[in-house]
Amino acid sequence: MEPSNGKPFRSGCVALLGRPNVGKSSLANALVGVKIAAVSPKAQTTRQVVRGIVQTPEAQIVLVDTPGVHEPRHELGRFMIRQIREALEEVVGICFLVEATDQRLSSLDRRILEWIREAKRPTALVVNKVDLLKSPEALWKVVALYQDAYPFEEIIPLSATRGSNLDVLLERMTSWLPESEPLFPEDLLMDRTERFLAGEIIREKVFLETEQEVPHSVAVLVESFKSPDEYPDRKRLSIRASIVVEKEGQKIILIGSQGAKIRQIRLAAEEELESTFGHPVNLDLWVKVRPHWRRSEQGLRQMGYGDS
Ligand SMILES: Nc1nc2c(ncn2[C@@H]2O[C@H](COP(=O)(O)OP(=O)(O)OP(=O)(O)O)[C@@H](O)[C@H]2O)c(=O)[nH]1
Ligand SMILES: [Mg+2]
């Protein structure tokens, strides 16, 4: 395949790597141009690798959005870390995301840098959330902090939410890609199904509407997904999903007084599902308890977190 400028076409995978909450999924969404990954101010929002596909005239960049690097405390955490390590083997380059307001290198950042050294891939330091900085000097400080720890190929300050400097990042990532036919069909935006995305949108709303341990104890199972795209006689997209928690007390919190909390979650999810899929949505939500599902491999598999 030849792009219009006569240069050979390039394609490959690039990892978005970093601590929880630094903005990896926000950056993936901004680069792909539509939402492919759940985003929230709470740590460990992303649990599974999602590949987002950016198509330019000369390249197809497959962004591998990974869970945040953290100290795992149960089987779900260990599953998330395994996903990250496997992703690093598949990619041709790495974007190490940090926050512009970072003051020091955390132990997690040091661990990530060890993995980057082992991976031996071209790596960019992506300093995200520059919109939060008050002065350019503050940016030089954070760059110096990380640059002292590793010889990055590139240093790219940007803001995922404002969309600043994304073109520079795309250009640098393109230079890492090998000459190749596109890895995915050109009209694809992500490597996951609409059903998966629907589950992630619902889980994101739970993350946004609940606190402390509750969001982390939640899994969403999409039990049925019937779209007018598949069933033309239907006018609405009908989704039935279970929100699974670990304890009765969490179920009570999630339902809320007279069902107010679950209603809020449903309305927020319906609004986004409608704009994402372009159909009016009927969302039927059920809350179930599966004690300690995060602690066993069997529990994880039942919630859709199986090693592929
Ligand atoms: N001010 C500001 N906030 C940002 C920016 N990028 C992301 N955020 C916010 O940072 C928070 C975390 O964003 P996510 O994209 O979920 O972070 P993540 O790295 O994917 O987090 P995990 O999936 O938990 O590892 C959200 O509240 C985002 O809105 C940015 O450029 N500027
Ligand atoms: Mg994420």
XYZ file of C-alpha atoms and ligand atoms in Angstrom:
341
model
C 0.000 0.000 0.000
C 1.396 3.411 -1.057
C 0.210 6.675 0.485
C -0.314 9.622 -1.843
C 3.149 11.134 -1.197
C 4.913 8.002 -2.530
C 6.473 7.058 0.823
C 5.899 3.491 1.992
C 2.980 2.983 4.386
C 3.795 2.331 8.060
C 1.879 0.514 10.757
C 2.523 -0.749 14.276
C 1.526 -0.670 17.940
C 2.606 1.955 20.473
C 1.968 1.570 24.227
C 0.576 4.276 26.491
C 2.198 3.467 29.822
C 2.204 5.137 33.235
C 0.898 5.294 36.804
C -2.872 5.258 37.321
C -4.680 8.506 36.571
C -1.971 10.233 34.493
C -4.327 10.435 31.500
C -3.472 7.436 29.291
C -7.079 6.713 28.333
C -7.829 10.422 27.891
C -4.911 10.621 25.465
C -6.046 7.505 23.584
C -9.531 9.000 23.218
C -8.131 12.356 22.086
C -5.855 10.778 19.463
C -8.476 8.389 18.068
C -10.998 11.236 18.068
C -13.830 9.268 19.659
C -14.194 7.669 23.043
C -12.749 4.160 23.094
C -11.793 3.962 26.785
C -13.370 4.802 30.128
C -11.945 7.856 31.918
C -12.395 8.918 35.544
C -10.562 10.853 38.254
C -10.211 7.594 40.210
C -7.110 5.409 39.970
C -7.278 2.098 38.104
C -10.163 2.958 35.845
C -8.702 0.939 32.960
C -8.591 -2.803 33.639
C -8.014 -4.287 30.212
C -5.839 -3.314 27.299
C -7.772 -1.578 24.543
C -6.239 -0.855 21.160
C -7.300 2.405 19.533
C -6.581 2.936 15.861
C -5.367 6.229 14.404
C -5.372 6.423 10.636
C -3.285 9.081 8.845
C -2.465 9.314 5.113
C 0.955 7.736 5.706
C 0.408 5.450 8.682
C -1.843 3.427 10.931
C -0.856 3.874 14.566
C -2.338 1.299 16.934
C -2.399 2.857 20.416
C -2.321 0.302 23.195
C -4.050 1.862 26.215
C -2.898 -0.032 29.305
C -4.071 -0.188 32.937
C -2.184 2.055 35.353
C 0.932 0.536 36.930
C 0.214 -0.106 40.607
C 1.007 -2.464 43.454
C -1.525 -5.302 42.997
C -3.492 -6.408 46.058
C -5.625 -9.137 44.511
C -6.000 -11.282 41.420
C -7.625 -8.465 39.413
C -4.571 -6.256 40.050
C -2.217 -9.040 39.012
C -4.269 -9.567 35.844
C -3.947 -5.839 35.069
C -0.160 -5.893 35.538
C 0.140 -8.970 33.300
C -1.782 -7.108 30.610
C 0.735 -4.254 30.765
C 3.766 -6.557 30.570
C 2.296 -8.401 27.583
C 1.486 -5.134 25.844
C 5.124 -4.047 26.130
C 6.175 -7.111 24.158
C 3.858 -6.357 21.242
C 4.705 -2.671 20.695
C 7.376 -0.935 18.596
C 7.511 2.138 20.844
C 6.387 3.428 24.228
C 4.859 6.682 25.443
C 5.637 7.022 29.143
C 2.994 9.368 30.532
C 3.643 11.497 33.596
C 1.856 14.500 35.036
C 3.146 18.047 34.542
C 2.619 18.689 38.258
C 4.819 15.750 39.391
C 7.334 16.855 42.015
C 9.327 13.662 42.436
C 9.829 10.215 40.953
C 7.568 7.704 42.693
C 8.510 4.067 43.265
C 5.967 3.176 40.565
C 7.708 5.476 38.086
C 10.998 3.766 38.920
C 9.445 0.373 38.270
C 8.036 1.590 34.950
C 11.484 2.866 33.961
C 12.931 -0.589 34.724
C 10.355 -2.135 32.380
C 11.192 0.467 29.739
C 14.894 -0.413 30.034
C 14.053 -4.111 29.629
C 11.718 -3.467 26.688
C 14.445 -1.668 24.674
C 11.920 0.236 22.564
C 12.099 3.896 21.527
C 10.382 5.777 24.334
C 8.910 9.252 24.573
C 8.370 11.060 27.836
C 4.860 12.463 27.465
C 4.270 15.176 30.052
C 0.482 15.364 30.232
C -1.818 17.941 31.876
C 0.380 20.940 31.001
C -2.820 23.018 31.242
C -2.421 22.750 35.031
C 0.988 24.474 35.008
C 1.302 28.087 36.059
C 4.705 28.787 34.466
C 7.028 27.413 31.754
C 9.751 26.995 34.423
C 7.591 24.399 36.141
C 7.593 22.355 32.931
C 11.406 22.428 32.669
C 11.595 21.166 36.254
C 9.415 18.128 35.648
C 11.237 17.358 32.382
C 14.612 17.538 34.174
C 13.296 15.259 36.921
C 12.500 12.450 34.494
C 15.299 13.117 32.051
C 17.820 12.573 34.846
C 16.383 9.094 35.301
C 16.275 7.907 31.654
C 17.558 9.029 28.229
C 14.224 9.496 26.443
C 14.226 9.676 22.628
C 11.591 12.388 22.729
C 10.059 14.746 25.256
C 6.540 15.857 24.434
C 4.531 18.140 26.729
C 0.816 18.117 25.966
C -2.685 18.285 27.318
C -4.896 15.333 26.442
C -8.079 17.120 27.496
C -7.259 20.379 25.668
C -5.861 18.496 22.679
C -2.626 20.496 22.556
C 0.514 19.156 20.830
C -1.169 15.938 19.732
C 0.053 16.419 16.145
C 3.685 16.425 17.329
C 3.138 13.199 19.256
C 1.515 11.535 16.231
C 4.424 12.563 14.030
C 6.991 11.125 16.483
C 5.082 7.889 16.908
C 4.815 7.510 13.134
C 8.620 7.690 12.848
C 8.896 4.561 15.074
C 6.624 2.400 12.927
C 7.993 -0.166 10.490
C 6.948 -0.239 6.871
C 3.867 -2.433 6.884
C 0.401 -2.919 5.546
C -2.259 -1.685 8.021
C -2.635 -4.123 10.944
C -6.391 -3.449 11.189
C -9.117 -2.595 8.633
C -8.898 1.123 7.869
C -12.375 2.028 9.092
C -11.932 0.402 12.517
C -11.473 2.687 15.551
C -10.808 0.057 18.220
C -10.188 -3.656 18.591
C -13.182 -4.224 20.881
C -16.883 -4.766 20.224
C -19.698 -2.256 20.741
C -20.904 -4.518 23.522
C -17.553 -4.195 25.333
C -17.602 -0.405 24.933
C -21.154 -0.284 26.317
C -19.984 -2.168 29.435
C -17.070 0.243 29.856
C -19.354 3.284 29.528
C -21.617 1.883 32.261
C -18.614 1.067 34.488
C -17.251 4.592 33.958
C -20.517 6.051 35.239
C -20.265 3.823 38.323
C -16.698 5.139 38.861
C -17.934 8.714 38.553
C -20.932 8.248 40.868
C -19.443 6.139 43.691
C -16.580 6.493 46.161
C -13.833 4.618 47.978
C -13.849 0.825 47.536
C -17.201 0.624 45.713
C -16.026 1.499 42.180
C -13.065 -0.866 42.476
C -15.342 -3.720 43.546
C -17.604 -3.308 40.525
C -17.671 -5.335 37.339
C -20.207 -4.803 34.583
C -21.564 -7.731 32.600
C -23.503 -6.864 29.463
C -26.060 -9.661 29.357
C -27.805 -8.570 26.182
C -27.138 -5.937 23.522
C -29.761 -5.599 20.801
C -29.129 -2.824 18.339
C -31.372 -1.533 15.534
C -28.257 -2.024 13.345
C -28.760 -5.786 13.723
C -32.536 -5.844 14.254
C -33.975 -3.207 11.864
C -37.510 -3.667 13.252
C -36.329 -2.201 16.584
C -36.401 1.535 17.196
C -34.164 1.503 20.280
C -30.875 -0.004 21.359
C -31.788 -2.330 24.256
C -29.065 -3.198 26.717
C -29.416 -5.355 29.797
C -26.438 -5.304 32.126
C -25.523 -6.518 35.600
C -23.440 -4.401 37.908
C -21.647 -6.921 40.089
C -20.292 -5.948 43.515
C -18.544 -7.941 46.220
C -20.700 -7.175 49.280
C -24.348 -6.638 50.209
C -23.408 -3.234 51.687
C -21.980 -2.150 48.321
C -25.201 -3.217 46.626
C -27.175 -1.022 49.034
C -24.868 1.959 48.324
C -25.115 1.415 44.583
C -28.903 1.292 44.606
C -29.112 4.299 46.915
C -32.058 5.692 48.804
C -35.218 4.762 46.874
C -33.052 3.745 43.937
C -31.688 7.268 43.452
C -28.033 6.258 42.877
C -28.681 3.508 40.349
C -31.096 5.828 38.536
C -28.395 8.504 38.306
C -25.945 5.929 36.925
C -28.517 4.678 34.428
C -29.416 8.156 33.163
C -25.762 9.173 32.759
C -24.966 5.898 30.972
C -28.046 6.138 28.707
C -27.099 9.641 27.624
C -23.603 8.604 26.603
C -24.705 5.305 25.050
C -27.193 7.241 22.885
C -24.570 9.643 21.604
C -22.006 6.859 21.108
C -24.250 4.456 19.204
C -26.625 6.949 17.594
C -29.863 5.280 18.753
C -32.286 5.938 21.605
C -31.341 3.561 24.414
C -33.236 1.383 26.884
C -30.831 0.433 29.632
C -31.923 -2.190 32.101
C -29.518 -2.387 35.064
C -29.396 -5.068 37.749
C -27.130 -5.117 40.794
C -25.752 -8.484 41.900
C -23.389 -9.628 44.626
C -20.529 -12.068 43.912
C -18.404 -12.199 47.065
C -14.642 -11.726 46.470
C -14.847 -12.006 42.685
C -11.608 -9.988 42.400
C -9.648 -12.524 44.410
C -9.822 -15.621 42.212
C -9.044 -16.390 38.598
C -12.424 -18.042 38.292
C -14.142 -14.897 39.619
C -12.223 -12.774 37.124
C -13.091 -15.009 34.200
C -16.773 -14.856 35.140
C -16.569 -11.052 34.968
C -14.918 -11.147 31.539
C -11.347 -10.592 32.715
C -9.776 -13.660 31.161
C -6.260 -13.895 29.750
C -6.617 -14.125 26.021
N -6.331 18.987 33.637
C -6.184 17.875 32.907
N -6.748 16.726 33.318
C -6.551 15.620 32.555
C -5.793 15.651 31.363
N -5.777 14.392 30.846
C -6.513 13.623 31.682
N -6.987 14.361 32.709
C -7.848 13.884 33.816
O -7.131 12.943 34.585
C -8.020 11.955 35.133
C -7.531 10.558 34.780
O -7.652 10.363 33.390
P -7.614 8.914 32.732
O -7.509 9.119 31.257
O -8.717 8.051 33.234
O -6.219 8.373 33.310
P -5.543 6.930 33.089
O -4.073 7.144 33.068
O -6.136 6.236 31.919
O -5.962 6.206 34.454
P -6.050 4.612 34.767
O -6.900 3.975 33.714
O -6.693 4.581 36.116
O -4.645 4.098 34.779
C -9.412 12.275 34.561
O -10.120 13.003 35.524
C -9.083 13.127 33.341
O -10.124 14.040 33.004
C -5.221 16.897 30.952
O -4.557 17.036 29.923
N -5.437 17.975 31.776
Mg -7.126 4.453 31.765
